[in-house]
Structures are given as C-alpha cells and as structure tokens.
C-alpha cells in the first residue's frame, strides 16, 4: 500500500475539523434551502424565480462561461502565465456571463412574474444557492463522508480497491484537509454566504434596469461589481495573496458596500404605479357628468 495512504489511515480527524465541516454544510446547503422556504412562506415568493436563478447560473456560469474561458486559455496560452491578464479575463468573464444571464432571465423568462423586489430576491437566492451547493456543499458532504469512513475503518477498504495513482492523490488531499487549521476550513462556507448576499444584490440591480424602474446603465454596473468581487479570489488562486481570511475580509467589506448601494438604489428608484389606460370611447364627456358622478369620484372609503 502507498506510504501516503498508510499515513492517512493512521490519522485521526480533529473533532473541531469535523464540526467545521458540518457547519460548512449548513451554510452552503441548508441555509439556501431555508431561505427559499422562508421567502415562500413569509412573502409568497415565486419558487419559479428560484428555479430560474439556479438554471440560469448553471447554464451561463458553468457551461457558457467555462467553455469560453477554456477556448480563450487554449487559444492564448500566455493568459495563464500573465497574472494581470488572467485576473482581468477571468473576472470580466464572470461578470459578463452571470450578469447577462440575469438580464436574459428577467427580460424573457420572469417578465410576467414581476410583483416587486421579492422577484429578484428569489432569483438571487436560486442563483447564489445553487452555486453554494455545487461549489462548496457537495464537496463538504464528500469530505464529511470520508472523515467518517476514516474513523470507522471503511476508508481503508475503499483505498484497497483503488489504483495506486488515484489512491495516492486522494490520500494527499485528505491529509491536507485533516492537517489544515479548522478555522481555514470554515472559509469556504463563509464565502458562500457572502457570495449569495452579493447575488441577491446584483439580481436587484439588474432587475431595476430590466424593469425600467432604474436606468439601463445599472446592468453594466452589475458586471463591473461582479468582476471586482472576483479579483481577490483570482489573486489568491495565483498565489499573490496567501491569507485566505484576508481575501474573505476584503470580499466581505466589498459586499457590505454593495448591500448599501442596493438599498440606496431601491429607495431611489421605487416601483412605479401601473398606469391604467382607458379607451377613448369609454371616457365620458364633461357635459354628461352629473353631480352624483363627482361625488362618487371623491368617495375614498374602502367598499370592500
């Protein structure tokens, strides 16, 4: 058996690491689902909007964006080694595809379901929620299962059935997770909560533009904000920043500012009243109006 695998099988998972992995699952899987249930019960939000948000993220971010980036990195390999160019390309791609996905969803799919700001909130929960589940939740569930299997001895049986190469790679990854400080493991779950908050805000900003409650430039603004959000993570990915909590702190402060901006925009561009158009042939002539008509028009009591 590979030496790395033998070393792993002799290790014990720290209880605090186990707790943190469970907490990550709560933040990245349970919390988005709980939000969906809450807004449905409390605000009668459309779960269709949540579903559309999840599907749109999957299509625009996981398929179209990744295919485009793969094509760009294959066609121009120097992007990988030019850090400023890599950060610009990857961050702008995220902003372009995900915010365009929001724009398309609100313009075409959810246009007839617009009942106010709860629509983009529901969409943002779907968008950010599925991202949290796919990018962090499933991985943390897998880590938890491996930790439990290590403690029960089941992991040894699994490694015995694996080829040496894959077994060694998996063992190295698990050893790194077990040896990592528990506080660093928590960063993944915290980042998903921050990201989901941003997705709700970005959804509101794009919704304001699509619904024409606000100006169209809010749509490209959301692209710029999204691209800016991804810069610290891209720098961390390239090794220019090594402290994960510094990255999360910068992202957290940035998203707090985006929240304040979103609140300001919603208060500045409130929902406009719906204009009721009366056909010209139904508008009474001024000479035909009676005193009773005027008194009815002034009656503001609730007749329900």
PDB file of C-alpha atoms in Angstrom:
ATOM      1  CA  UNK A   1       0.000   0.000   0.000  1.00  0.00           C
ATOM      2  CA  UNK A   2       1.204   3.528  -0.810  1.00  0.00           C
ATOM      3  CA  UNK A   3       3.059   5.275   2.043  1.00  0.00           C
ATOM      4  CA  UNK A   4       0.788   8.323   1.832  1.00  0.00           C
ATOM      5  CA  UNK A   5      -2.293   6.112   2.109  1.00  0.00           C
ATOM      6  CA  UNK A   6      -0.813   4.292   5.103  1.00  0.00           C
ATOM      7  CA  UNK A   7      -0.051   7.612   6.759  1.00  0.00           C
ATOM      8  CA  UNK A   8      -3.617   8.798   6.153  1.00  0.00           C
ATOM      9  CA  UNK A   9      -5.157   5.648   7.580  1.00  0.00           C
ATOM     10  CA  UNK A  10      -3.178   6.157  10.781  1.00  0.00           C
ATOM     11  CA  UNK A  11      -4.519   9.682  11.282  1.00  0.00           C
ATOM     12  CA  UNK A  12      -7.417  10.847  13.440  1.00  0.00           C
ATOM     13  CA  UNK A  13      -9.702  13.665  12.360  1.00  0.00           C
ATOM     14  CA  UNK A  14      -9.706  16.502  14.938  1.00  0.00           C
ATOM     15  CA  UNK A  15     -13.199  16.926  16.418  1.00  0.00           C
ATOM     16  CA  UNK A  16     -13.141  20.664  15.678  1.00  0.00           C
ATOM     17  CA  UNK A  17     -12.456  19.973  11.989  1.00  0.00           C
ATOM     18  CA  UNK A  18     -15.456  17.639  11.927  1.00  0.00           C
ATOM     19  CA  UNK A  19     -17.631  20.365  13.471  1.00  0.00           C
ATOM     20  CA  UNK A  20     -16.428  22.957  10.964  1.00  0.00           C
ATOM     21  CA  UNK A  21     -17.153  20.663   8.007  1.00  0.00           C
ATOM     22  CA  UNK A  22     -20.702  20.164   9.318  1.00  0.00           C
ATOM     23  CA  UNK A  23     -21.049  23.930   9.752  1.00  0.00           C
ATOM     24  CA  UNK A  24     -19.933  24.426   6.146  1.00  0.00           C
ATOM     25  CA  UNK A  25     -22.663  22.043   5.007  1.00  0.00           C
ATOM     26  CA  UNK A  26     -25.217  24.040   6.985  1.00  0.00           C
ATOM     27  CA  UNK A  27     -24.035  27.320   5.426  1.00  0.00           C
ATOM     28  CA  UNK A  28     -23.756  26.084   1.835  1.00  0.00           C
ATOM     29  CA  UNK A  29     -26.663  23.616   1.606  1.00  0.00           C
ATOM     30  CA  UNK A  30     -29.162  24.027   4.434  1.00  0.00           C
ATOM     31  CA  UNK A  31     -29.117  27.848   4.535  1.00  0.00           C
ATOM     32  CA  UNK A  32     -30.068  28.403   0.850  1.00  0.00           C
ATOM     33  CA  UNK A  33     -32.899  25.884   1.160  1.00  0.00           C
ATOM     34  CA  UNK A  34     -34.069  27.525   4.386  1.00  0.00           C
ATOM     35  CA  UNK A  35     -34.082  30.930   2.661  1.00  0.00           C
ATOM     36  CA  UNK A  36     -36.253  29.523  -0.122  1.00  0.00           C
ATOM     37  CA  UNK A  37     -38.762  28.162   2.354  1.00  0.00           C
ATOM     38  CA  UNK A  38     -38.753  31.408   4.353  1.00  0.00           C
ATOM     39  CA  UNK A  39     -39.446  33.758   1.438  1.00  0.00           C
ATOM     40  CA  UNK A  40     -42.126  31.400   0.128  1.00  0.00           C
ATOM     41  CA  UNK A  41     -43.978  31.319   3.450  1.00  0.00           C
ATOM     42  CA  UNK A  42     -43.334  34.915   4.549  1.00  0.00           C
ATOM     43  CA  UNK A  43     -43.584  36.801   1.251  1.00  0.00           C
ATOM     44  CA  UNK A  44     -45.348  34.323  -1.067  1.00  0.00           C
ATOM     45  CA  UNK A  45     -42.303  34.461  -3.335  1.00  0.00           C
ATOM     46  CA  UNK A  46     -42.320  32.557  -6.595  1.00  0.00           C
ATOM     47  CA  UNK A  47     -40.274  29.370  -6.408  1.00  0.00           C
ATOM     48  CA  UNK A  48     -40.200  29.527 -10.198  1.00  0.00           C
ATOM     49  CA  UNK A  49     -37.879  32.525  -9.820  1.00  0.00           C
ATOM     50  CA  UNK A  50     -35.640  30.478  -7.524  1.00  0.00           C
ATOM     51  CA  UNK A  51     -35.541  27.666 -10.074  1.00  0.00           C
ATOM     52  CA  UNK A  52     -34.849  30.074 -12.929  1.00  0.00           C
ATOM     53  CA  UNK A  53     -31.959  31.545 -10.928  1.00  0.00           C
ATOM     54  CA  UNK A  54     -30.472  28.095 -10.361  1.00  0.00           C
ATOM     55  CA  UNK A  55     -30.846  27.030 -14.006  1.00  0.00           C
ATOM     56  CA  UNK A  56     -29.513  30.344 -15.327  1.00  0.00           C
ATOM     57  CA  UNK A  57     -26.403  30.111 -13.157  1.00  0.00           C
ATOM     58  CA  UNK A  58     -25.789  26.544 -14.296  1.00  0.00           C
ATOM     59  CA  UNK A  59     -26.146  27.473 -17.971  1.00  0.00           C
ATOM     60  CA  UNK A  60     -24.339  30.814 -18.089  1.00  0.00           C
ATOM     61  CA  UNK A  61     -21.636  30.264 -15.433  1.00  0.00           C
ATOM     62  CA  UNK A  62     -20.917  26.537 -15.530  1.00  0.00           C
ATOM     63  CA  UNK A  63     -21.409  25.945 -19.256  1.00  0.00           C
ATOM     64  CA  UNK A  64     -21.097  29.084 -21.397  1.00  0.00           C
ATOM     65  CA  UNK A  65     -18.544  30.892 -19.234  1.00  0.00           C
ATOM     66  CA  UNK A  66     -16.359  27.812 -18.749  1.00  0.00           C
ATOM     67  CA  UNK A  67     -16.449  26.923 -22.444  1.00  0.00           C
ATOM     68  CA  UNK A  68     -15.470  30.461 -23.381  1.00  0.00           C
ATOM     69  CA  UNK A  69     -12.635  30.559 -20.847  1.00  0.00           C
ATOM     70  CA  UNK A  70     -11.380  27.151 -21.976  1.00  0.00           C
ATOM     71  CA  UNK A  71     -11.359  28.353 -25.572  1.00  0.00           C
ATOM     72  CA  UNK A  72      -9.580  31.585 -24.640  1.00  0.00           C
ATOM     73  CA  UNK A  73      -6.950  29.857 -22.497  1.00  0.00           C
ATOM     74  CA  UNK A  74      -6.353  27.247 -25.205  1.00  0.00           C
ATOM     75  CA  UNK A  75      -6.119  29.809 -27.991  1.00  0.00           C
ATOM     76  CA  UNK A  76      -3.915  32.199 -25.986  1.00  0.00           C
ATOM     77  CA  UNK A  77      -1.874  30.082 -23.511  1.00  0.00           C
ATOM     78  CA  UNK A  78       0.045  33.161 -22.322  1.00  0.00           C
ATOM     79  CA  UNK A  79      -3.052  34.255 -20.394  1.00  0.00           C
ATOM     80  CA  UNK A  80      -2.285  31.573 -17.809  1.00  0.00           C
ATOM     81  CA  UNK A  81       1.179  32.995 -17.136  1.00  0.00           C
ATOM     82  CA  UNK A  82       0.360  36.699 -17.338  1.00  0.00           C
ATOM     83  CA  UNK A  83      -1.218  37.305 -13.936  1.00  0.00           C
ATOM     84  CA  UNK A  84      -2.765  40.752 -14.605  1.00  0.00           C
ATOM     85  CA  UNK A  85      -4.237  39.479 -17.882  1.00  0.00           C
ATOM     86  CA  UNK A  86      -5.501  36.280 -16.226  1.00  0.00           C
ATOM     87  CA  UNK A  87      -7.231  38.257 -13.468  1.00  0.00           C
ATOM     88  CA  UNK A  88      -8.821  40.665 -15.955  1.00  0.00           C
ATOM     89  CA  UNK A  89     -10.052  37.939 -18.324  1.00  0.00           C
ATOM     90  CA  UNK A  90     -11.456  35.568 -15.703  1.00  0.00           C
ATOM     91  CA  UNK A  91     -13.092  38.288 -13.603  1.00  0.00           C
ATOM     92  CA  UNK A  92     -14.663  40.070 -16.573  1.00  0.00           C
ATOM     93  CA  UNK A  93     -15.911  36.730 -17.902  1.00  0.00           C
ATOM     94  CA  UNK A  94     -17.693  36.042 -14.616  1.00  0.00           C
ATOM     95  CA  UNK A  95     -19.294  39.477 -14.649  1.00  0.00           C
ATOM     96  CA  UNK A  96     -20.279  39.311 -18.312  1.00  0.00           C
ATOM     97  CA  UNK A  97     -21.848  35.858 -18.333  1.00  0.00           C
ATOM     98  CA  UNK A  98     -23.565  35.792 -14.943  1.00  0.00           C
ATOM     99  CA  UNK A  99     -24.999  39.298 -15.165  1.00  0.00           C
ATOM    100  CA  UNK A 100     -26.103  38.722 -18.754  1.00  0.00           C
ATOM    101  CA  UNK A 101     -27.795  35.566 -17.536  1.00  0.00           C
ATOM    102  CA  UNK A 102     -29.716  37.649 -15.012  1.00  0.00           C
ATOM    103  CA  UNK A 103     -30.628  40.172 -17.696  1.00  0.00           C
ATOM    104  CA  UNK A 104     -31.945  37.455 -20.021  1.00  0.00           C
ATOM    105  CA  UNK A 105     -33.883  35.753 -17.221  1.00  0.00           C
ATOM    106  CA  UNK A 106     -35.644  38.944 -16.110  1.00  0.00           C
ATOM    107  CA  UNK A 107     -36.251  40.084 -19.694  1.00  0.00           C
ATOM    108  CA  UNK A 108     -37.619  36.864 -21.157  1.00  0.00           C
ATOM    109  CA  UNK A 109     -38.487  34.253 -18.546  1.00  0.00           C
ATOM    110  CA  UNK A 110     -39.646  36.202 -15.479  1.00  0.00           C
ATOM    111  CA  UNK A 111     -41.100  39.296 -17.100  1.00  0.00           C
ATOM    112  CA  UNK A 112     -44.725  38.363 -16.367  1.00  0.00           C
ATOM    113  CA  UNK A 113     -43.940  37.347 -12.777  1.00  0.00           C
ATOM    114  CA  UNK A 114     -42.737  40.780 -11.649  1.00  0.00           C
ATOM    115  CA  UNK A 115     -44.554  41.522  -8.383  1.00  0.00           C
ATOM    116  CA  UNK A 116     -41.889  43.728  -6.879  1.00  0.00           C
ATOM    117  CA  UNK A 117     -38.458  43.399  -5.345  1.00  0.00           C
ATOM    118  CA  UNK A 118     -39.216  39.930  -3.976  1.00  0.00           C
ATOM    119  CA  UNK A 119     -38.747  38.609  -7.539  1.00  0.00           C
ATOM    120  CA  UNK A 120     -35.012  39.417  -7.807  1.00  0.00           C
ATOM    121  CA  UNK A 121     -34.513  38.353  -4.188  1.00  0.00           C
ATOM    122  CA  UNK A 122     -35.943  34.923  -5.012  1.00  0.00           C
ATOM    123  CA  UNK A 123     -33.888  34.770  -8.188  1.00  0.00           C
ATOM    124  CA  UNK A 124     -30.713  35.734  -6.289  1.00  0.00           C
ATOM    125  CA  UNK A 125     -31.292  33.008  -3.718  1.00  0.00           C
ATOM    126  CA  UNK A 126     -31.652  30.473  -6.519  1.00  0.00           C
ATOM    127  CA  UNK A 127     -28.556  31.756  -8.321  1.00  0.00           C
ATOM    128  CA  UNK A 128     -26.359  32.009  -5.229  1.00  0.00           C
ATOM    129  CA  UNK A 129     -27.891  28.967  -3.568  1.00  0.00           C
ATOM    130  CA  UNK A 130     -27.160  26.532  -6.380  1.00  0.00           C
ATOM    131  CA  UNK A 131     -23.636  27.953  -6.642  1.00  0.00           C
ATOM    132  CA  UNK A 132     -23.114  27.332  -2.919  1.00  0.00           C
ATOM    133  CA  UNK A 133     -24.458  23.788  -3.153  1.00  0.00           C
ATOM    134  CA  UNK A 134     -22.494  22.810  -6.278  1.00  0.00           C
ATOM    135  CA  UNK A 135     -19.200  24.547  -5.494  1.00  0.00           C
ATOM    136  CA  UNK A 136     -18.998  24.019  -1.737  1.00  0.00           C
ATOM    137  CA  UNK A 137     -21.867  21.947  -0.353  1.00  0.00           C
ATOM    138  CA  UNK A 138     -21.304  18.752  -2.329  1.00  0.00           C
ATOM    139  CA  UNK A 139     -17.547  18.895  -1.707  1.00  0.00           C
ATOM    140  CA  UNK A 140     -18.087  19.310   2.040  1.00  0.00           C
ATOM    141  CA  UNK A 141     -20.549  16.414   2.119  1.00  0.00           C
ATOM    142  CA  UNK A 142     -17.905  14.272   0.405  1.00  0.00           C
ATOM    143  CA  UNK A 143     -15.268  15.404   2.920  1.00  0.00           C
ATOM    144  CA  UNK A 144     -17.586  14.557   5.831  1.00  0.00           C
ATOM    145  CA  UNK A 145     -18.262  11.084   4.431  1.00  0.00           C
ATOM    146  CA  UNK A 146     -14.510  10.462   4.047  1.00  0.00           C
ATOM    147  CA  UNK A 147     -13.829  11.684   7.585  1.00  0.00           C
ATOM    148  CA  UNK A 148     -16.491   9.343   8.939  1.00  0.00           C
ATOM    149  CA  UNK A 149     -15.195   6.472   6.808  1.00  0.00           C
ATOM    150  CA  UNK A 150     -11.674   7.067   8.148  1.00  0.00           C
ATOM    151  CA  UNK A 151     -12.893   6.791  11.713  1.00  0.00           C
ATOM    152  CA  UNK A 152     -14.902   3.615  11.040  1.00  0.00           C
ATOM    153  CA  UNK A 153     -12.181   1.863   9.039  1.00  0.00           C
ATOM    154  CA  UNK A 154     -14.285   1.839   5.903  1.00  0.00           C
ATOM    155  CA  UNK A 155     -11.856   4.178   4.126  1.00  0.00           C
ATOM    156  CA  UNK A 156      -9.124   1.515   4.201  1.00  0.00           C
ATOM    157  CA  UNK A 157     -11.404  -0.857   2.268  1.00  0.00           C
ATOM    158  CA  UNK A 158     -12.149   1.846  -0.305  1.00  0.00           C
ATOM    159  CA  UNK A 159      -8.453   2.606  -0.873  1.00  0.00           C
ATOM    160  CA  UNK A 160      -7.666  -1.097  -1.215  1.00  0.00           C
ATOM    161  CA  UNK A 161      -9.910  -1.203  -4.302  1.00  0.00           C
ATOM    162  CA  UNK A 162      -8.404   1.904  -5.942  1.00  0.00           C
ATOM    163  CA  UNK A 163      -5.433   2.053  -8.360  1.00  0.00           C
ATOM    164  CA  UNK A 164      -2.268   3.340  -6.704  1.00  0.00           C
ATOM    165  CA  UNK A 165      -2.161   6.680  -8.546  1.00  0.00           C
ATOM    166  CA  UNK A 166      -5.692   7.876  -7.773  1.00  0.00           C
ATOM    167  CA  UNK A 167      -5.418   6.465  -4.250  1.00  0.00           C
ATOM    168  CA  UNK A 168      -2.254   8.482  -3.618  1.00  0.00           C
ATOM    169  CA  UNK A 169      -3.821  11.696  -4.966  1.00  0.00           C
ATOM    170  CA  UNK A 170      -6.940  11.240  -2.837  1.00  0.00           C
ATOM    171  CA  UNK A 171      -4.848  10.481   0.243  1.00  0.00           C
ATOM    172  CA  UNK A 172      -2.736  13.619  -0.234  1.00  0.00           C
ATOM    173  CA  UNK A 173      -5.892  15.753  -0.477  1.00  0.00           C
ATOM    174  CA  UNK A 174      -7.423  14.225   2.654  1.00  0.00           C
ATOM    175  CA  UNK A 175      -4.202  14.552   4.638  1.00  0.00           C
ATOM    176  CA  UNK A 176      -4.075  18.243   3.727  1.00  0.00           C
ATOM    177  CA  UNK A 177      -7.676  18.721   4.895  1.00  0.00           C
ATOM    178  CA  UNK A 178      -7.077  16.924   8.188  1.00  0.00           C
ATOM    179  CA  UNK A 179      -3.901  18.887   8.893  1.00  0.00           C
ATOM    180  CA  UNK A 180      -5.391  22.244   7.893  1.00  0.00           C
ATOM    181  CA  UNK A 181      -6.409  24.589  10.726  1.00  0.00           C
ATOM    182  CA  UNK A 182     -10.126  24.175  11.391  1.00  0.00           C
ATOM    183  CA  UNK A 183     -10.646  27.927  11.081  1.00  0.00           C
ATOM    184  CA  UNK A 184      -9.346  27.833   7.488  1.00  0.00           C
ATOM    185  CA  UNK A 185     -11.834  25.106   6.601  1.00  0.00           C
ATOM    186  CA  UNK A 186     -14.619  27.477   7.632  1.00  0.00           C
ATOM    187  CA  UNK A 187     -13.645  29.992   4.938  1.00  0.00           C
ATOM    188  CA  UNK A 188     -15.484  28.060   2.238  1.00  0.00           C
ATOM    189  CA  UNK A 189     -18.851  28.272   3.992  1.00  0.00           C
ATOM    190  CA  UNK A 190     -18.375  31.924   4.935  1.00  0.00           C
ATOM    191  CA  UNK A 191     -17.501  32.784   1.343  1.00  0.00           C
ATOM    192  CA  UNK A 192     -20.692  31.136   0.069  1.00  0.00           C
ATOM    193  CA  UNK A 193     -22.829  33.237   2.421  1.00  0.00           C
ATOM    194  CA  UNK A 194     -21.048  36.397   1.273  1.00  0.00           C
ATOM    195  CA  UNK A 195     -21.413  35.377  -2.376  1.00  0.00           C
ATOM    196  CA  UNK A 196     -25.120  34.601  -2.005  1.00  0.00           C
ATOM    197  CA  UNK A 197     -25.657  38.037  -0.452  1.00  0.00           C
ATOM    198  CA  UNK A 198     -23.938  39.593  -3.451  1.00  0.00           C
ATOM    199  CA  UNK A 199     -26.044  37.560  -5.898  1.00  0.00           C
ATOM    200  CA  UNK A 200     -29.232  38.842  -4.293  1.00  0.00           C
ATOM    201  CA  UNK A 201     -27.994  42.439  -4.568  1.00  0.00           C
ATOM    202  CA  UNK A 202     -26.794  42.006  -8.157  1.00  0.00           C
ATOM    203  CA  UNK A 203     -30.137  40.468  -9.075  1.00  0.00           C
ATOM    204  CA  UNK A 204     -31.961  43.505  -7.665  1.00  0.00           C
ATOM    205  CA  UNK A 205     -29.681  45.894  -9.575  1.00  0.00           C
ATOM    206  CA  UNK A 206     -30.213  44.102 -12.899  1.00  0.00           C
ATOM    207  CA  UNK A 207     -33.953  43.842 -12.195  1.00  0.00           C
ATOM    208  CA  UNK A 208     -34.120  47.603 -11.728  1.00  0.00           C
ATOM    209  CA  UNK A 209     -32.555  48.043 -15.164  1.00  0.00           C
ATOM    210  CA  UNK A 210     -34.696  45.431 -16.927  1.00  0.00           C
ATOM    211  CA  UNK A 211     -37.967  46.612 -15.380  1.00  0.00           C
ATOM    212  CA  UNK A 212     -37.050  50.213 -16.297  1.00  0.00           C
ATOM    213  CA  UNK A 213     -37.524  51.321 -12.729  1.00  0.00           C
ATOM    214  CA  UNK A 214     -33.900  52.412 -12.975  1.00  0.00           C
ATOM    215  CA  UNK A 215     -31.578  53.389 -15.835  1.00  0.00           C
ATOM    216  CA  UNK A 216     -30.100  50.817 -18.210  1.00  0.00           C
ATOM    217  CA  UNK A 217     -26.538  51.528 -17.025  1.00  0.00           C
ATOM    218  CA  UNK A 218     -27.294  49.584 -13.840  1.00  0.00           C
ATOM    219  CA  UNK A 219     -26.860  46.426 -15.943  1.00  0.00           C
ATOM    220  CA  UNK A 220     -23.205  47.127 -16.925  1.00  0.00           C
ATOM    221  CA  UNK A 221     -22.675  48.398 -13.368  1.00  0.00           C
ATOM    222  CA  UNK A 222     -23.602  44.937 -12.092  1.00  0.00           C
ATOM    223  CA  UNK A 223     -20.998  43.435 -14.460  1.00  0.00           C
ATOM    224  CA  UNK A 224     -18.318  45.743 -13.079  1.00  0.00           C
ATOM    225  CA  UNK A 225     -19.285  44.978  -9.478  1.00  0.00           C
ATOM    226  CA  UNK A 226     -19.234  41.235 -10.156  1.00  0.00           C
ATOM    227  CA  UNK A 227     -15.835  41.421 -11.848  1.00  0.00           C
ATOM    228  CA  UNK A 228     -14.465  43.439  -8.921  1.00  0.00           C
ATOM    229  CA  UNK A 229     -15.817  40.886  -6.447  1.00  0.00           C
ATOM    230  CA  UNK A 230     -13.800  38.115  -8.103  1.00  0.00           C
ATOM    231  CA  UNK A 231     -10.453  39.941  -8.088  1.00  0.00           C
ATOM    232  CA  UNK A 232      -9.313  38.926  -4.549  1.00  0.00           C
ATOM    233  CA  UNK A 233     -10.141  35.257  -5.209  1.00  0.00           C
ATOM    234  CA  UNK A 234      -8.255  35.360  -8.521  1.00  0.00           C
ATOM    235  CA  UNK A 235      -5.206  36.857  -6.803  1.00  0.00           C
ATOM    236  CA  UNK A 236      -5.410  34.128  -4.153  1.00  0.00           C
ATOM    237  CA  UNK A 237      -5.680  31.481  -6.869  1.00  0.00           C
ATOM    238  CA  UNK A 238      -2.482  32.798  -8.466  1.00  0.00           C
ATOM    239  CA  UNK A 239      -0.644  32.855  -5.142  1.00  0.00           C
ATOM    240  CA  UNK A 240      -0.272  36.627  -4.879  1.00  0.00           C
ATOM    241  CA  UNK A 241      -2.303  36.557  -1.656  1.00  0.00           C
ATOM    242  CA  UNK A 242      -1.740  33.689   0.763  1.00  0.00           C
ATOM    243  CA  UNK A 243      -4.007  34.589   3.677  1.00  0.00           C
ATOM    244  CA  UNK A 244      -7.488  33.222   2.946  1.00  0.00           C
ATOM    245  CA  UNK A 245      -9.078  35.334   5.678  1.00  0.00           C
ATOM    246  CA  UNK A 246      -7.608  38.493   4.198  1.00  0.00           C
ATOM    247  CA  UNK A 247      -9.364  37.558   0.948  1.00  0.00           C
ATOM    248  CA  UNK A 248     -12.646  36.862   2.727  1.00  0.00           C
ATOM    249  CA  UNK A 249     -12.345  40.105   4.695  1.00  0.00           C
ATOM    250  CA  UNK A 250     -11.861  42.205   1.560  1.00  0.00           C
ATOM    251  CA  UNK A 251     -14.754  40.431  -0.181  1.00  0.00           C
ATOM    252  CA  UNK A 252     -16.949  40.843   2.894  1.00  0.00           C
ATOM    253  CA  UNK A 253     -16.330  44.597   3.117  1.00  0.00           C
ATOM    254  CA  UNK A 254     -16.941  44.962  -0.618  1.00  0.00           C
ATOM    255  CA  UNK A 255     -20.261  43.121  -0.429  1.00  0.00           C
ATOM    256  CA  UNK A 256     -21.345  45.251   2.541  1.00  0.00           C
ATOM    257  CA  UNK A 257     -20.809  48.310   0.337  1.00  0.00           C
ATOM    258  CA  UNK A 258     -22.791  46.649  -2.451  1.00  0.00           C
ATOM    259  CA  UNK A 259     -25.636  45.991   0.005  1.00  0.00           C
ATOM    260  CA  UNK A 260     -25.695  49.682   0.977  1.00  0.00           C
ATOM    261  CA  UNK A 261     -25.623  50.668  -2.698  1.00  0.00           C
ATOM    262  CA  UNK A 262     -28.510  48.311  -3.472  1.00  0.00           C
ATOM    263  CA  UNK A 263     -30.620  49.706  -0.635  1.00  0.00           C
ATOM    264  CA  UNK A 264     -29.901  53.219  -1.906  1.00  0.00           C
ATOM    265  CA  UNK A 265     -30.879  52.267  -5.467  1.00  0.00           C
ATOM    266  CA  UNK A 266     -34.128  50.596  -4.389  1.00  0.00           C
ATOM    267  CA  UNK A 267     -35.124  53.672  -2.373  1.00  0.00           C
ATOM    268  CA  UNK A 268     -34.116  55.992  -5.214  1.00  0.00           C
ATOM    269  CA  UNK A 269     -35.899  54.012  -7.935  1.00  0.00           C
ATOM    270  CA  UNK A 270     -39.067  52.747  -6.210  1.00  0.00           C
ATOM    271  CA  UNK A 271     -41.703  50.716  -8.008  1.00  0.00           C
ATOM    272  CA  UNK A 272     -43.695  52.937 -10.276  1.00  0.00           C
ATOM    273  CA  UNK A 273     -47.509  52.824 -10.165  1.00  0.00           C
ATOM    274  CA  UNK A 274     -49.129  50.989 -13.033  1.00  0.00           C
ATOM    275  CA  UNK A 275     -50.742  53.362 -15.499  1.00  0.00           C
ATOM    276  CA  UNK A 276     -54.322  52.427 -16.359  1.00  0.00           C
ATOM    277  CA  UNK A 277     -55.224  53.263 -19.958  1.00  0.00           C
ATOM    278  CA  UNK A 278     -58.932  53.957 -20.544  1.00  0.00           C
ATOM    279  CA  UNK A 279     -60.164  53.551 -24.121  1.00  0.00           C
ATOM    280  CA  UNK A 280     -61.179  56.888 -25.594  1.00  0.00           C
ATOM    281  CA  UNK A 281     -64.711  55.694 -26.364  1.00  0.00           C
ATOM    282  CA  UNK A 282     -65.241  54.930 -22.651  1.00  0.00           C
ATOM    283  CA  UNK A 283     -64.200  58.360 -21.382  1.00  0.00           C
ATOM    284  CA  UNK A 284     -67.376  60.312 -20.566  1.00  0.00           C
ATOM    285  CA  UNK A 285     -67.923  63.758 -21.995  1.00  0.00           C
ATOM    286  CA  UNK A 286     -67.544  66.533 -19.447  1.00  0.00           C
ATOM    287  CA  UNK A 287     -71.072  67.807 -20.240  1.00  0.00           C
ATOM    288  CA  UNK A 288     -72.515  64.366 -19.429  1.00  0.00           C
ATOM    289  CA  UNK A 289     -71.098  64.209 -15.900  1.00  0.00           C
ATOM    290  CA  UNK A 290     -73.656  64.609 -13.111  1.00  0.00           C
ATOM    291  CA  UNK A 291     -73.277  65.722  -9.522  1.00  0.00           C
ATOM    292  CA  UNK A 292     -73.551  62.071  -8.476  1.00  0.00           C
ATOM    293  CA  UNK A 293     -70.554  61.210 -10.691  1.00  0.00           C
ATOM    294  CA  UNK A 294     -68.441  63.833  -8.958  1.00  0.00           C
ATOM    295  CA  UNK A 295     -69.461  62.635  -5.507  1.00  0.00           C
ATOM    296  CA  UNK A 296     -68.566  59.038  -6.437  1.00  0.00           C
ATOM    297  CA  UNK A 297     -65.207  60.173  -7.709  1.00  0.00           C
ATOM    298  CA  UNK A 298     -64.462  61.880  -4.401  1.00  0.00           C
ATOM    299  CA  UNK A 299     -65.506  58.865  -2.336  1.00  0.00           C
ATOM    300  CA  UNK A 300     -62.311  57.347  -0.916  1.00  0.00           C
ATOM    301  CA  UNK A 301     -63.855  54.887   1.528  1.00  0.00           C
ATOM    302  CA  UNK A 302     -62.998  51.193   1.207  1.00  0.00           C
ATOM    303  CA  UNK A 303     -66.084  49.487  -0.247  1.00  0.00           C
ATOM    304  CA  UNK A 304     -64.667  46.022   0.279  1.00  0.00           C
TER     305      UNK A 304
END
